[in-house]
Structures are given as structure tokens and as C-alpha cells.
XYZ file of C-alpha atoms in Angstrom:
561
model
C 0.000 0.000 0.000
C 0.985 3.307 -0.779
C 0.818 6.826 0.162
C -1.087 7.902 -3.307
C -2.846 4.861 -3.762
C -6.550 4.153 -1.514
C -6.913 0.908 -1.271
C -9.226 -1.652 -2.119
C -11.257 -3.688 0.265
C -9.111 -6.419 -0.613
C -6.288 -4.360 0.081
C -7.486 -3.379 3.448
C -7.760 -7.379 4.679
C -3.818 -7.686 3.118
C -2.559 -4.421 5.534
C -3.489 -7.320 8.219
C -0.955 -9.594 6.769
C 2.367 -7.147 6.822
C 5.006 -9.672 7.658
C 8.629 -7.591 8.432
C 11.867 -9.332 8.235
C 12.747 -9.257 12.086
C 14.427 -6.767 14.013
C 16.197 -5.474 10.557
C 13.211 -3.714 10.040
C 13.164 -1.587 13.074
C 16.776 -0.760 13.266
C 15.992 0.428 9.606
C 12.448 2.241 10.424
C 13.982 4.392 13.163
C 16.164 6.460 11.006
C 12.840 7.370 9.061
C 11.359 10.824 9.358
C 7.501 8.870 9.699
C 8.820 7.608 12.971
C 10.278 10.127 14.744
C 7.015 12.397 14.041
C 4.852 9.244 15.373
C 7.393 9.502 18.605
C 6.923 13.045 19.386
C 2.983 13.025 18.145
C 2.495 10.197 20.788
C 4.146 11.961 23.554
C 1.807 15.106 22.895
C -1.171 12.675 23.077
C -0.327 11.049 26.352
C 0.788 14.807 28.100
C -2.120 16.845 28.194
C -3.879 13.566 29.411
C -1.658 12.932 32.037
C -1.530 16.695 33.224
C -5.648 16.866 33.245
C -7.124 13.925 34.455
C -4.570 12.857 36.527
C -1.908 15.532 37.722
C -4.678 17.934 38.065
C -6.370 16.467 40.705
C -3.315 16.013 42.636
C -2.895 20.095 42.543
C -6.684 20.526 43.665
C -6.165 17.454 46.264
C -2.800 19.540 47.815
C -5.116 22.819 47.883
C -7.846 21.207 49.946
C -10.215 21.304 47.233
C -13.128 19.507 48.564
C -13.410 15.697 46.606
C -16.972 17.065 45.889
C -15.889 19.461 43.314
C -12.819 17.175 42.230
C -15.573 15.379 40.978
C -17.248 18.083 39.326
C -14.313 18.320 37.166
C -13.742 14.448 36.816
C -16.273 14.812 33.281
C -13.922 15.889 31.413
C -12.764 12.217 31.324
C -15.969 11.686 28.906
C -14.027 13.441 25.880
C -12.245 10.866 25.280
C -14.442 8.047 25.958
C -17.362 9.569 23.395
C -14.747 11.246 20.896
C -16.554 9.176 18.021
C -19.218 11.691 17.687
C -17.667 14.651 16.565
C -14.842 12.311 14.757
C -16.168 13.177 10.874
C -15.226 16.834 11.140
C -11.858 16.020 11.179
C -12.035 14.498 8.071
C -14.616 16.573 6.571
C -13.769 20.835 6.919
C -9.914 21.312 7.707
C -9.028 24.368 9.691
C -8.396 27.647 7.891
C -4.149 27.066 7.645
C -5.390 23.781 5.254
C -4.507 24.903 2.149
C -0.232 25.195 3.454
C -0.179 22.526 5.840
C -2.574 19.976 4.659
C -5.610 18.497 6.293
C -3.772 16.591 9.172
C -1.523 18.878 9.555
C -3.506 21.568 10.175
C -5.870 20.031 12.767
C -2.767 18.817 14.575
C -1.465 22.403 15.010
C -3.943 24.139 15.732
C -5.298 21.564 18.402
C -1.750 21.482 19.657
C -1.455 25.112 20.154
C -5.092 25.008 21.879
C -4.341 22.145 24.350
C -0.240 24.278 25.351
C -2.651 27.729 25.884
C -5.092 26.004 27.567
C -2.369 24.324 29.810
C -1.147 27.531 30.339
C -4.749 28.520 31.276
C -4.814 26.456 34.032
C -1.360 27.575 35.579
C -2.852 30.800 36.062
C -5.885 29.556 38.123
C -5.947 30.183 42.399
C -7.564 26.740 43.492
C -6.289 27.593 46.752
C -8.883 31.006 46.278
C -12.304 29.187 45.757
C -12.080 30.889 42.387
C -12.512 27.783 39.698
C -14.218 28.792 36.885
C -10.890 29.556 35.107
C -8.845 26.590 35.943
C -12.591 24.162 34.622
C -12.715 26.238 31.574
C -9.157 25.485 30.512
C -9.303 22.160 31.547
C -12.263 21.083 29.997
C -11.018 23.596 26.768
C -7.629 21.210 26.834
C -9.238 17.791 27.557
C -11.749 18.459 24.022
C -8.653 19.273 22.242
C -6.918 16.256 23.132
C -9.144 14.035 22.501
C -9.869 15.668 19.067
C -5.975 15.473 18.737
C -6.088 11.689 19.505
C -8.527 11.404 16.544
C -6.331 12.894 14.118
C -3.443 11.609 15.369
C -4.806 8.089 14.829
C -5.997 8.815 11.314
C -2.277 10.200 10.363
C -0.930 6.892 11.403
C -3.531 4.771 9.614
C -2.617 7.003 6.265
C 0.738 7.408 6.449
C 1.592 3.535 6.989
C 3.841 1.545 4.172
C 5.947 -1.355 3.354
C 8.914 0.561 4.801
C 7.168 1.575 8.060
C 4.244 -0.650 9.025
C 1.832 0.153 11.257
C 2.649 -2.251 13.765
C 6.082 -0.372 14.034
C 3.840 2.873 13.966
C 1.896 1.940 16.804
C 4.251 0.680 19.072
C 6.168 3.699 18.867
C 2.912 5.572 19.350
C 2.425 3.961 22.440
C 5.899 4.115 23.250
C 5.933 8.376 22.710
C 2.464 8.234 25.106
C 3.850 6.163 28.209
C 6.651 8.606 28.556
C 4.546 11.244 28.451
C 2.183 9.587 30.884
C 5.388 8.759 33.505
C 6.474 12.725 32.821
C 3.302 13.944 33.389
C 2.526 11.356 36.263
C 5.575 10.493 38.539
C 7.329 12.980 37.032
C 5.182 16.512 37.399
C 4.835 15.213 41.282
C 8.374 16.149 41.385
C 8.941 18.829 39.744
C 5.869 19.985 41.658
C 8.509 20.025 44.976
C 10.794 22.196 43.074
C 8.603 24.706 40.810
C 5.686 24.947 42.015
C 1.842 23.567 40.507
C 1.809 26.640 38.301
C 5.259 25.994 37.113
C 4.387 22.146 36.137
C 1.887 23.265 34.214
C 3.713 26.408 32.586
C 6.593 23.366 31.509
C 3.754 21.062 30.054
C 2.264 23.495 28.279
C 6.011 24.257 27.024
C 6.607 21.028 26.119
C 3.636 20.765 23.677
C 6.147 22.457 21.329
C 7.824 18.635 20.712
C 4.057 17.510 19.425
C 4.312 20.683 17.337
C 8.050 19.459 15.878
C 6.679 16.231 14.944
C 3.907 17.918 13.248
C 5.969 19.933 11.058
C 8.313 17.095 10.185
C 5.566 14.574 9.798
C 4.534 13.910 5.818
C 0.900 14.837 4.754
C -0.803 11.942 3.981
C -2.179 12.478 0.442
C -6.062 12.724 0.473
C -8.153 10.047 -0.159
C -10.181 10.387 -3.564
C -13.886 11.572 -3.327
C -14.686 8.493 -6.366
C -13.675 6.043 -3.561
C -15.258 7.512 -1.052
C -18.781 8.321 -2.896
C -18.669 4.718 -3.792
C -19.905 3.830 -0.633
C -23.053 5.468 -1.464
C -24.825 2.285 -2.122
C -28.332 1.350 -2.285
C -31.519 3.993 -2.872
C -31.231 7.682 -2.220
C -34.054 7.448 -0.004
C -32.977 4.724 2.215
C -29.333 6.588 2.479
C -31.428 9.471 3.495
C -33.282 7.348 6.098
C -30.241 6.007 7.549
C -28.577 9.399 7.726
C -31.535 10.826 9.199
C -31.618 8.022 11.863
C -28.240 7.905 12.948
C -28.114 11.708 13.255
C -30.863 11.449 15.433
C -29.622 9.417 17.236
C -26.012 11.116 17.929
C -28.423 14.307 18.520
C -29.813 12.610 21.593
C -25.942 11.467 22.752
C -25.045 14.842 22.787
C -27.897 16.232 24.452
C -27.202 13.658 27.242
C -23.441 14.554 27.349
C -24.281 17.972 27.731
C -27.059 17.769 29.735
C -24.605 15.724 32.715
C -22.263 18.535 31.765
C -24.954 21.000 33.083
C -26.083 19.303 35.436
C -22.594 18.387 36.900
C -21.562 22.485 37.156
C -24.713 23.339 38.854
C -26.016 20.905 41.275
C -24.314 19.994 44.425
C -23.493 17.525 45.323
C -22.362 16.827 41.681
C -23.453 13.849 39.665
C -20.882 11.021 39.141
C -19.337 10.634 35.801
C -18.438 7.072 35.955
C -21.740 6.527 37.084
C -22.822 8.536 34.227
C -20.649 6.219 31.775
C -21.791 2.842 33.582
C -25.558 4.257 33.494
C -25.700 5.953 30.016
C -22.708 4.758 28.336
C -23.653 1.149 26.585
C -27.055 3.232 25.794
C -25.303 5.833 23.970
C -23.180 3.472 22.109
C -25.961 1.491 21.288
C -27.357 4.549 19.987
C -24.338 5.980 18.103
C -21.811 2.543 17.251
C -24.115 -0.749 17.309
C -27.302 1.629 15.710
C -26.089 3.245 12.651
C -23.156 -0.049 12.383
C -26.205 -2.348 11.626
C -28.080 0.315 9.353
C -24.424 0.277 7.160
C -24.850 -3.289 7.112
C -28.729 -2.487 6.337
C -27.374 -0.336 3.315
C -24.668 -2.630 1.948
C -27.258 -5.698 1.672
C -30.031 -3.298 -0.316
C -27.230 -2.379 -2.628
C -25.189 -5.153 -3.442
C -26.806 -4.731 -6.505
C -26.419 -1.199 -7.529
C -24.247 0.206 -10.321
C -21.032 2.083 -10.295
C -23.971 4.936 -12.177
C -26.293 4.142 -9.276
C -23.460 5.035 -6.883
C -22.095 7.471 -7.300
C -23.815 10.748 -7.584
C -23.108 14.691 -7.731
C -22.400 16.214 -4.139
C -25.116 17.302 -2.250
C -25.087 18.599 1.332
C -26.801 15.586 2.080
C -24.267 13.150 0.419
C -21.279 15.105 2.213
C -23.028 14.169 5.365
C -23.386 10.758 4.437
C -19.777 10.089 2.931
C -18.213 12.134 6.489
C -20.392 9.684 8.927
C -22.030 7.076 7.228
C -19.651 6.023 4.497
C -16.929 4.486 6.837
C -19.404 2.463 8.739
C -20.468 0.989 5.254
C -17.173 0.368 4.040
C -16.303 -1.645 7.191
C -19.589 -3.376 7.433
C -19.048 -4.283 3.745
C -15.618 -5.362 4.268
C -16.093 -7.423 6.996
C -20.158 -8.555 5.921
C -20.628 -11.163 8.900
C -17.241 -11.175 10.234
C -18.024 -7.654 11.740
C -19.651 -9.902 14.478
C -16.326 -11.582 15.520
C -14.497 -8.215 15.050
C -16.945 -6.556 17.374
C -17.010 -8.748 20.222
C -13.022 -8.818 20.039
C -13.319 -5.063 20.258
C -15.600 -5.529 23.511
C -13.691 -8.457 25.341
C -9.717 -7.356 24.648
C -9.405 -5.078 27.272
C -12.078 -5.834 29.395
C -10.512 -7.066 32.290
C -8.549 -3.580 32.736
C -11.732 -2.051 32.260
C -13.575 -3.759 34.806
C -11.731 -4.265 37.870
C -9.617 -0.520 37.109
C -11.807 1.365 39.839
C -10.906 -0.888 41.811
C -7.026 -0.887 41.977
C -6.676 1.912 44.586
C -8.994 0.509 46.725
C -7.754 -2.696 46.678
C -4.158 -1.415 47.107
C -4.670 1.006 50.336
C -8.268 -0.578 51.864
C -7.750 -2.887 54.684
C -11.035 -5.356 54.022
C -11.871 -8.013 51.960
C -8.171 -8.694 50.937
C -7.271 -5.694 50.343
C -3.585 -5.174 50.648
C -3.335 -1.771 52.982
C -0.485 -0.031 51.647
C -0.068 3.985 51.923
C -0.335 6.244 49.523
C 3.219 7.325 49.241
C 3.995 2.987 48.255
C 1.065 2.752 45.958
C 2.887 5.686 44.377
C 6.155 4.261 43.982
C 4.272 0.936 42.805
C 1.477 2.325 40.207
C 2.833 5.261 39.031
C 6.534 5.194 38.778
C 7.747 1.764 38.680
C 4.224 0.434 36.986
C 4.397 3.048 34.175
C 8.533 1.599 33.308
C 6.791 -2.016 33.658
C 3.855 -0.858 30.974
C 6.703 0.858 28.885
C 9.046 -2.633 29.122
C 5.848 -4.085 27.675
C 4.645 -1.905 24.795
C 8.816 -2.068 23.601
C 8.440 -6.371 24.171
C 4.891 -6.360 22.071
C 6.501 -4.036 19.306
C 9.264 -6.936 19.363
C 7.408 -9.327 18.807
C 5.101 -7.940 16.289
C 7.945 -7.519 13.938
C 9.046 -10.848 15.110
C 6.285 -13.700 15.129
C 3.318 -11.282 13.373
C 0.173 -9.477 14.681
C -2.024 -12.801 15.165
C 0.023 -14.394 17.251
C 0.781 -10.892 19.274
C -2.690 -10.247 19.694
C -3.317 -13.891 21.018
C -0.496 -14.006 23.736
C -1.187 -9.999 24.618
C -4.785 -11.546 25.684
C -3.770 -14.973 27.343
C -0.790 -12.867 29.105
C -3.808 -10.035 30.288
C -6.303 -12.898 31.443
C -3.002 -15.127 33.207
C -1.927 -12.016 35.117
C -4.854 -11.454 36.985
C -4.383 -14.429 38.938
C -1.054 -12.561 40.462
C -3.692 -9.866 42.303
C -5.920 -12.915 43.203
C -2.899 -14.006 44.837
C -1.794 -11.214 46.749
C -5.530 -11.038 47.813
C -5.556 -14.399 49.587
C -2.274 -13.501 51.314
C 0.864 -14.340 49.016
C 0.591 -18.297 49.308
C 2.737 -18.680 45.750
C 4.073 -15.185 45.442
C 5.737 -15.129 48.637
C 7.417 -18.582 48.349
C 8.611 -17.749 44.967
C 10.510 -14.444 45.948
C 11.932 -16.156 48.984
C 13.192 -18.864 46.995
C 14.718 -16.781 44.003
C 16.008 -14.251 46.368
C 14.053 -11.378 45.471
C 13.124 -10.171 48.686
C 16.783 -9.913 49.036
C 17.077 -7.855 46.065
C 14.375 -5.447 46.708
C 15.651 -5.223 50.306
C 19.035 -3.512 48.827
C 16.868 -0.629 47.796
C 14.828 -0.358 50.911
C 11.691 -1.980 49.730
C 10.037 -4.255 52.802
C 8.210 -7.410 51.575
C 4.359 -6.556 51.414
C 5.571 -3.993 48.940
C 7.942 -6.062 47.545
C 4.708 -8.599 46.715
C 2.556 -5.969 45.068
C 5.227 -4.227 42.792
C 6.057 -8.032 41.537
C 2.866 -8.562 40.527
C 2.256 -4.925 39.346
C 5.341 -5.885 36.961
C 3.406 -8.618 35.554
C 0.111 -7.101 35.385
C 1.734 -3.687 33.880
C 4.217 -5.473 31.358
C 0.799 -8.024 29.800
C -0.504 -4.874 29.487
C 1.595 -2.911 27.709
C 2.414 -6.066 25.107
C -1.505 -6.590 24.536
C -1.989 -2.670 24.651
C 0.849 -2.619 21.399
C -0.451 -5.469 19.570
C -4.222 -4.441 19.999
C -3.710 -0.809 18.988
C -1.705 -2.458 15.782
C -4.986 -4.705 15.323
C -7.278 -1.710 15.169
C -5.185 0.600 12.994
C -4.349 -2.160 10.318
C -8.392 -2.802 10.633
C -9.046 0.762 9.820
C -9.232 1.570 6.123
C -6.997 4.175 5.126
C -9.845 6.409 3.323
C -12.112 6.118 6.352
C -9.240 5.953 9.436
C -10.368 8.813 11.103
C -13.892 7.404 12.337
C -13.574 3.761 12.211
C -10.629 3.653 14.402
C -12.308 6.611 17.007
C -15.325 4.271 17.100
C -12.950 0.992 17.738
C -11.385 2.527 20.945
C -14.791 4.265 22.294
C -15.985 0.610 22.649
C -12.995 -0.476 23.805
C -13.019 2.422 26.211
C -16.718 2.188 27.151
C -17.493 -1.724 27.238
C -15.751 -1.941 30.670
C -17.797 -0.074 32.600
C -20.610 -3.012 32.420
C -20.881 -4.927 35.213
C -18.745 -2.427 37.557
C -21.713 -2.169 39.907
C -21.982 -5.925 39.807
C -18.176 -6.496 41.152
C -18.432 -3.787 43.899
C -21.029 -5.754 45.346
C -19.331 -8.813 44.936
C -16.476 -7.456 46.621
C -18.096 -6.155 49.695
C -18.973 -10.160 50.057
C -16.621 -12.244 49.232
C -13.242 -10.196 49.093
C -11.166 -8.799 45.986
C -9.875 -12.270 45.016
C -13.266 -13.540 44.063
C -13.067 -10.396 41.384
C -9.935 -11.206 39.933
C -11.025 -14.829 39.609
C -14.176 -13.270 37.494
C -11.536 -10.971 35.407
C -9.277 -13.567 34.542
C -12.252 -15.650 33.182
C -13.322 -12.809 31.093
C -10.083 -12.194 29.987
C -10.639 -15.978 28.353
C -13.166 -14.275 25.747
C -10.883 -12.597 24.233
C -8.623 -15.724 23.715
C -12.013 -17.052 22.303
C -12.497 -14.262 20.151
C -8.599 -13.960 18.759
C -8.654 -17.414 18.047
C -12.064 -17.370 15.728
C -10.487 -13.515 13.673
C -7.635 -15.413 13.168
C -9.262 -17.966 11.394
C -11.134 -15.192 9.935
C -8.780 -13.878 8.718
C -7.357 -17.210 7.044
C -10.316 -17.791 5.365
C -10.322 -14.262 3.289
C -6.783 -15.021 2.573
C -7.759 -18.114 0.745
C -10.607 -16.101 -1.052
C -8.143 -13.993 -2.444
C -5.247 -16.396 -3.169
C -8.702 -18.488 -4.926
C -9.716 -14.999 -6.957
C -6.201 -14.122 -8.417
């Protein structure tokens, strides 16, 4: 696949096939221009994150800002997790500086230089005064320009990828750019914090958008994809296109008025509403509304015209056709791609991360509580533990998935990424129930010893062992999925398709949150990670059965030729 060239569907199911010649390949893709720009774009993706929905909070926390209006501010979380609905604009106006820069280019600088002000923006804020309108207006102004970012970002990747650099090598060293971000904007803002000052943290972060803004310039411009293509996907009757369109935006009108609504709602009522509640209330109704909805109306629309004509097609632009081609058009593509397949895809979307998803709350409760297993620890071990030495664990794992998805393939990344994610909760379960293999173990390999030369005592010794597990599955499944979803992204329609592939990725694990809080109030925390690591086994299911899928639309090519 190249640059100038859109391809096929055909071509689309080969981009899942890209086979590099071992480490050669990297050694050689690092001195490429593509790479270095995906390095410094991931790192100004992961940042502003970092800084506003994590660092942030520590600031307010310091300033005695009651937890009350901490979680007043907590929505702005709900950017990224229903980005999908304002994901065609990218793709369908570019900003004004277009015409120099190009379309990706242009959205990436101008969000970049929105997200650095509005960082700025919130080093000028007084929590410590009462005053917070300021510091919530910049926040919430940088977390929508982020997540926006994040859209664009993941389109430029999609576009850009080749023979040369794949976009396995693309993604790792997306995720790569965004963990060091997150541990400089984490562990590493909590530092500087000592030395500067809140403000000052937040004066440097905003400084240090400038590096997203370097890869920008020196990233290529993906050449556009061709309007023919794209109005190809206006199958079946003008009327029924016009239905669907009507439909879907009806429906994304209602998702919006409940976003904004809880937005509302959230700023003016005390005490304020609960935005994971929010997202484990509203959230699988919304993406019912906006994902599953219009995804089986595309499939609705590919089945009425299978038998149209190129003629029939393909029509003169109307407003209404632009509408259709920006949010309609790569729904139809994939549901045409993939026909029934789209089943196995989706519930591999749902069940990959899904045991991250659904016992996350529950970490730092589990870590500090002192009830139902929980291991009791203090804040300043849980943030030696998580934060610092579990964000070099998660990094140690993206690097190890990128290996071995030049190495051994995607398939087989994918499938050890979700065994390794499912295997791994079994070392919380363990910890839970008191250490009975963990603590043997490290006695007999002498790594009690070994953490004991740096001052670690053995309870914390336990739980940054199996943090190191947990943490380094994660970051190998996190590489190899992200690869997954950007090579199953066609390059004309990357932009929406992938946004919609991480919302329910994102979303899909707040279901049965509610249920596992109760079930850990009585029977403990190891009776959850016993439920986790059995989910986790869907997604071995579900690997196994697109693999196969995939097989089988090899041999359908291989058959056509």
C-alpha cells in the first residue's frame, strides 16, 4: 500500500498480513522521518492527558479542594471516551491554515497550540482562592482538544503507513511516545511539583507541547483520499441513504444532548453527579445509539445495494451526500468489508481489554483498603508501585509487544497480549488471599533480598512483583491491539472507524462495575480477579475465531487471483 494509492477492500484485509523481516526492520524504520514524528505526536497525546485527568487532581487534592468538586471536574474524562461523535469533522472541513499545511496537519497544530494555551490557562488559576471557573474552563477547553488530537493523530498513522514503516512499528512507537509522556506527566510533574511549584508544572507542560508541534511539522501529509472512492460507498436507494442518515443523526443528537445535559447538570447541582456513574448508566445506551445503531443500518445499506451500479453510486455532491460520505460512508465500508465477520471483530473489540476495564476502579482501593483482601499499603507505596515503577513495567511491555510484532506477526501478538492479560490477573488474586505462591517464589529466588538492597520491605515487595506482571501483559496486549485496530481501519475512512474501535474499547468496561463492587463487599477482591481472569478468556475465544477469519479471506483472495 501506498501513500497515493486508496486501497481496495481487498487491500485493506492484506494491511493485516504485513510480515517484516525481524528486528532489521526496526533498526531500519527508526532512522525514518515517519517515525520520529509518530514519537513526538504520541508523547503530545499522552501529556495533556496525564496533566488533566490525573496531575490535576493532585494540585486541587494539595489545595484542599473539597473531593466534591474534584468530581465536578472528573467529566472531562468523557471526551475521550465519546470522541466518536464529533470524529467526521476532522475528516470533513480542515481548519483555515489547510490549504499550506494539509488536512492533518492543520488540525494537529492548531489543536496542539489550543491544548499548550489552555495548559497555560490552568497555571494561572488560584484553586487555593475558591475561584474555579478559570482553571474548569481550561481544563475542559484542553481535555476536548486532546481528545480531538487523539482522533487525528490516529488517522495520520492509519494514512501514512507503508511497506517501509508498518503500522505495527507505527503503533508501538505511538504507544511508546504516550507512556513517557504519561510517567512525565505522572511520577514525574509530582516532582517537579517540589521544586517549581503547581503553576510551574503546568507552565513546563504546556512548554513542552512544542515537541508535538516538531513532529507535526516534520511529519509527511498523507495524500487525500479520492472523493470516487469515497462516494462509492453510497450504495443502495437515495431514499434509504437518506433514512439512515436521518436516523443515525438522530440518534447522535440525543448522545449529545445527554453529554451535555450531565455537563450542566454536573456544574450546577451539588453535590455533583458522578461521571463514571454517568458512563456505567448511560454509556452502553449511547453506544448502542451511536456505534451498534447506525453499524447495523451500514450493514442495512450494503445488503439493499449489493446490486447497484457504479452509475447508481455514485452521484453529484449534495449537502446531504457530504453528510453521508463524512459519517455514514466508513461504517459501510467496514460493514461491507467485513459482511458477517463484523460480528467476531466486534465482540473482540468488547472483550480485549475488558478485564482492565472492569476491575480498574478498583485498583486503589484494593491497594490502600484494609477489608476483603485488600492489601493496605499507603499512599506514598502505591505511588512508587502504580505510578513510577508500573508506568517503566507498561513501557518494558509496549517495547516487548513491538518486538514481537515484527518478530512472530500481529495474530500471534494479539493472542499471547490476551492470554498474558487474562493469566496475570491471577497474580492480584494471589496477593488477595495472602501471598501463598508469590511469597514462596521471591523467597526462593532471592528477590526479597534484592528489593531489600533498595529499601523496599516485603508486602511492597509482593505488590510491585505482581504490578510488573500485570503492567508489562498490558503494555504487550496494549501494542499489539492498537496495531490490530489501525491495520483494521481503512486508510480512506481511518479517522472514524478507528475513534469508534477505541470508544468501545473504552466504554465496554464499565458493564458490570456495579456488579463487582457488590461482589467485593462479600466475598473479598480475590473472588473479582477470579471473574476478570475468566473474562479475559473471551478474548482468547475471540482472537482465536479472527484469526481464522482472517485465514479464510486469505484463501478467497489467493482463490480470486
Amino acid at each position: 500500500m501506498t501513500e497515493s494509492t486508496p486501497p481496495t477492500n481487498a487491500a485493506a484485509v492484506a494491511a493485516t498480513d504485513i510480515k517484516p523481516k525481524g528486528l532489521g526492520v526496526l533498526k531500519a524504520a527508526f532512522r525514518e522521518r515517519k517515525t520520529l514524528a509518530m514519537l513526538l505526536l504520541g508523547f503530545s497525546a499522552g501529556l495533556p492527558f496525564a496533566m488533566l485527568i490525573g496531575t490535576l487532581n493532585a494540585w486541587l487534592t494539595e489545595e484542599k479542594v473539597s473531593v466534591a468538586t474534584i468530581g465536578i471536574l472528573s467529566w472531562i474524562g468523557l471526551f475521550g471516551a465519546f470522541r466518536f461523535l464529533w470524529s467526521p469533522a476532522v475528516s470533513w472541513t480542515p481548519p483555515v491554515i489547510g490549504q499550506r499545511f494539509g488536512r492533518r496537519r492543520s488540525w494537529l497544530l492548531v489543536l496542539q497550540v489550543i491544548i499548550g494555551l489552555a495548559l497555560v490557562a490552568v497555571s494561572m488559576s488560584r484553586p487555593e482562592s475558591g475561584v474555579l471557573g478559570p482553571l474548569a474552563l481550561g481544563a475542559a477547553l484542553g481535555a476536548f482538544a486532546f481528545a480531538t488530537q487523539d482522533i487525528v493523530i490516529d488517522a495520520w498513522r492509519i494514512e501514512v503507513a507503508d511497506e517501509r514503516t508498518p503500522i505495527d512499528l507505527l503503533s508501538t512507537i505511538y504507544q511508546l511516545g504516550y507512556r513517557t509522556a504519561a510517567l512525565a506527566g505522572g511520577a514525574g510533574a509530582l516532582l517537579l511539583a517540589e521544586a517549581i511549584g503547581w503553576p510551574g508544572v503546568f507552565v513546563t507542560a504546556g512548554v513542552l507541547m512544542s515537541l508535538g508541534l516538531i513532529g507535526t511539522l516534520i511529519a509527511p501529509e498523507p495524500a487525500p483520499a479520492s472523493q470516487e472512492h469515497v462516494a462509492r460507498e453510497r450504495r443502495g436507494s437515495p431514499g434509504l441513504r437518506l433514512a439512515v442518515l436521518v436516523a443515525t443523526l438522530a440518534a447522535w443528537g440525543w448522545a449529545a444532548f445527554m453529554l451535555v445535559q450531565f455537563m450542566i447538570t454536573a456544574l450546577t447541582t451539588s453535590p455533583a453527579p458522578s461521571a463514571g456513574e454517568f458512563t456505567a448508566a448511560w454509556g452502553p445506551w449511547i453506544v448502542g445509539a451511536t456505534v451498534i445503531l447506525p453499524a447495523a443500518l451500514a450493514g442495512l445499506i450494503v445488503w439493499k445495494g449489493r446490486g447497484a451500479t457504479a452509475a447508481e453510486s455514485v452521484r453529484a455532491p449534495r449537502f446531504a451526500d457530504g453528510l453521508y460520505d463524512a459519517i455514514l460512508a466508513p461504517l459501510v465500508e467496514l460493514m461491507g468489508r467485513l459482511g458477517w465477520g463484523a460480528v467476531i471483530v466486534l465482540g473482540l473489540i468488547l472483550t480485549y481489554r475488558i478485564t482492565d476495564g472492569v476491575w480498574g476502579p478498583f485498583a486503589f482501593p484494593f491497594y490502600m483498603g484494609a477489608e476483603g483482601g485488600a492489601l493496605g499499603h499507603t499512599k506514598a507505596e502505591v505511588a512508587l508501585a502504580s505510578k513510577t515503577f508500573g508506568v517503566v513495567m507498561t513501557i518494558v511491555g509496549i517495547a516487548l509487544g513491538g518486538w514481537a510484532l515484527l518478530v512472530i506477526g500481529r495474530m500471534w501478538s494479539l493472542l499471547i497480549g490476551a492470554v498474558l492479560s487474562a493469566a496475570t490477573n491471577l497474580l492480584m488474586m494471589d496477593l488477595a488471599m495472602g501471598a501463598p505462591v508469590i511469597g514462596p517464589f521471591m523467597s526462593a529466588t532471592g528477590l526479597y533480598g534484592l528489593f531489600g538492597t533498595v529499601q523496599v520491605g516485603e508486602p511492597l515487595a509482593r505488590l510491585m512483583l505482581a504490578i510488573a506482571g500485570e503492567n508489562i501483559a498490558g503494555g504487550f496486549a496494549g501494542a499489539a491491539f492498537v496495531a490490530y485496530l489501525s491495520a483494521l481501519s481503512n486508510r480512506m475512512f481511518g479517522a472514524v472507524q478507528f475513534a469508534v474501535f477505541i470508544s468501545l474499547a473504552l466504554l465496554i468496561g464499565t458493564l458490570g462495575r456495579g456488579a463487582l463492587g457488590e461482589l467485593i463487599e462479600a466475598q473479598g477482591y480475590a473472588s473479582m480477579f477470579v471473574i476478570a481472569a475468566w473474562m479475559g478468556l473471551l478474548a482468547v475465544v475471540f482472537c482465536l475465531l479472527e484469526w481464522a477469519r482472517l485465514a479464510a479471506e486469505r484463501r478467497k483472495q489467493v482463490l480470486a487471483v
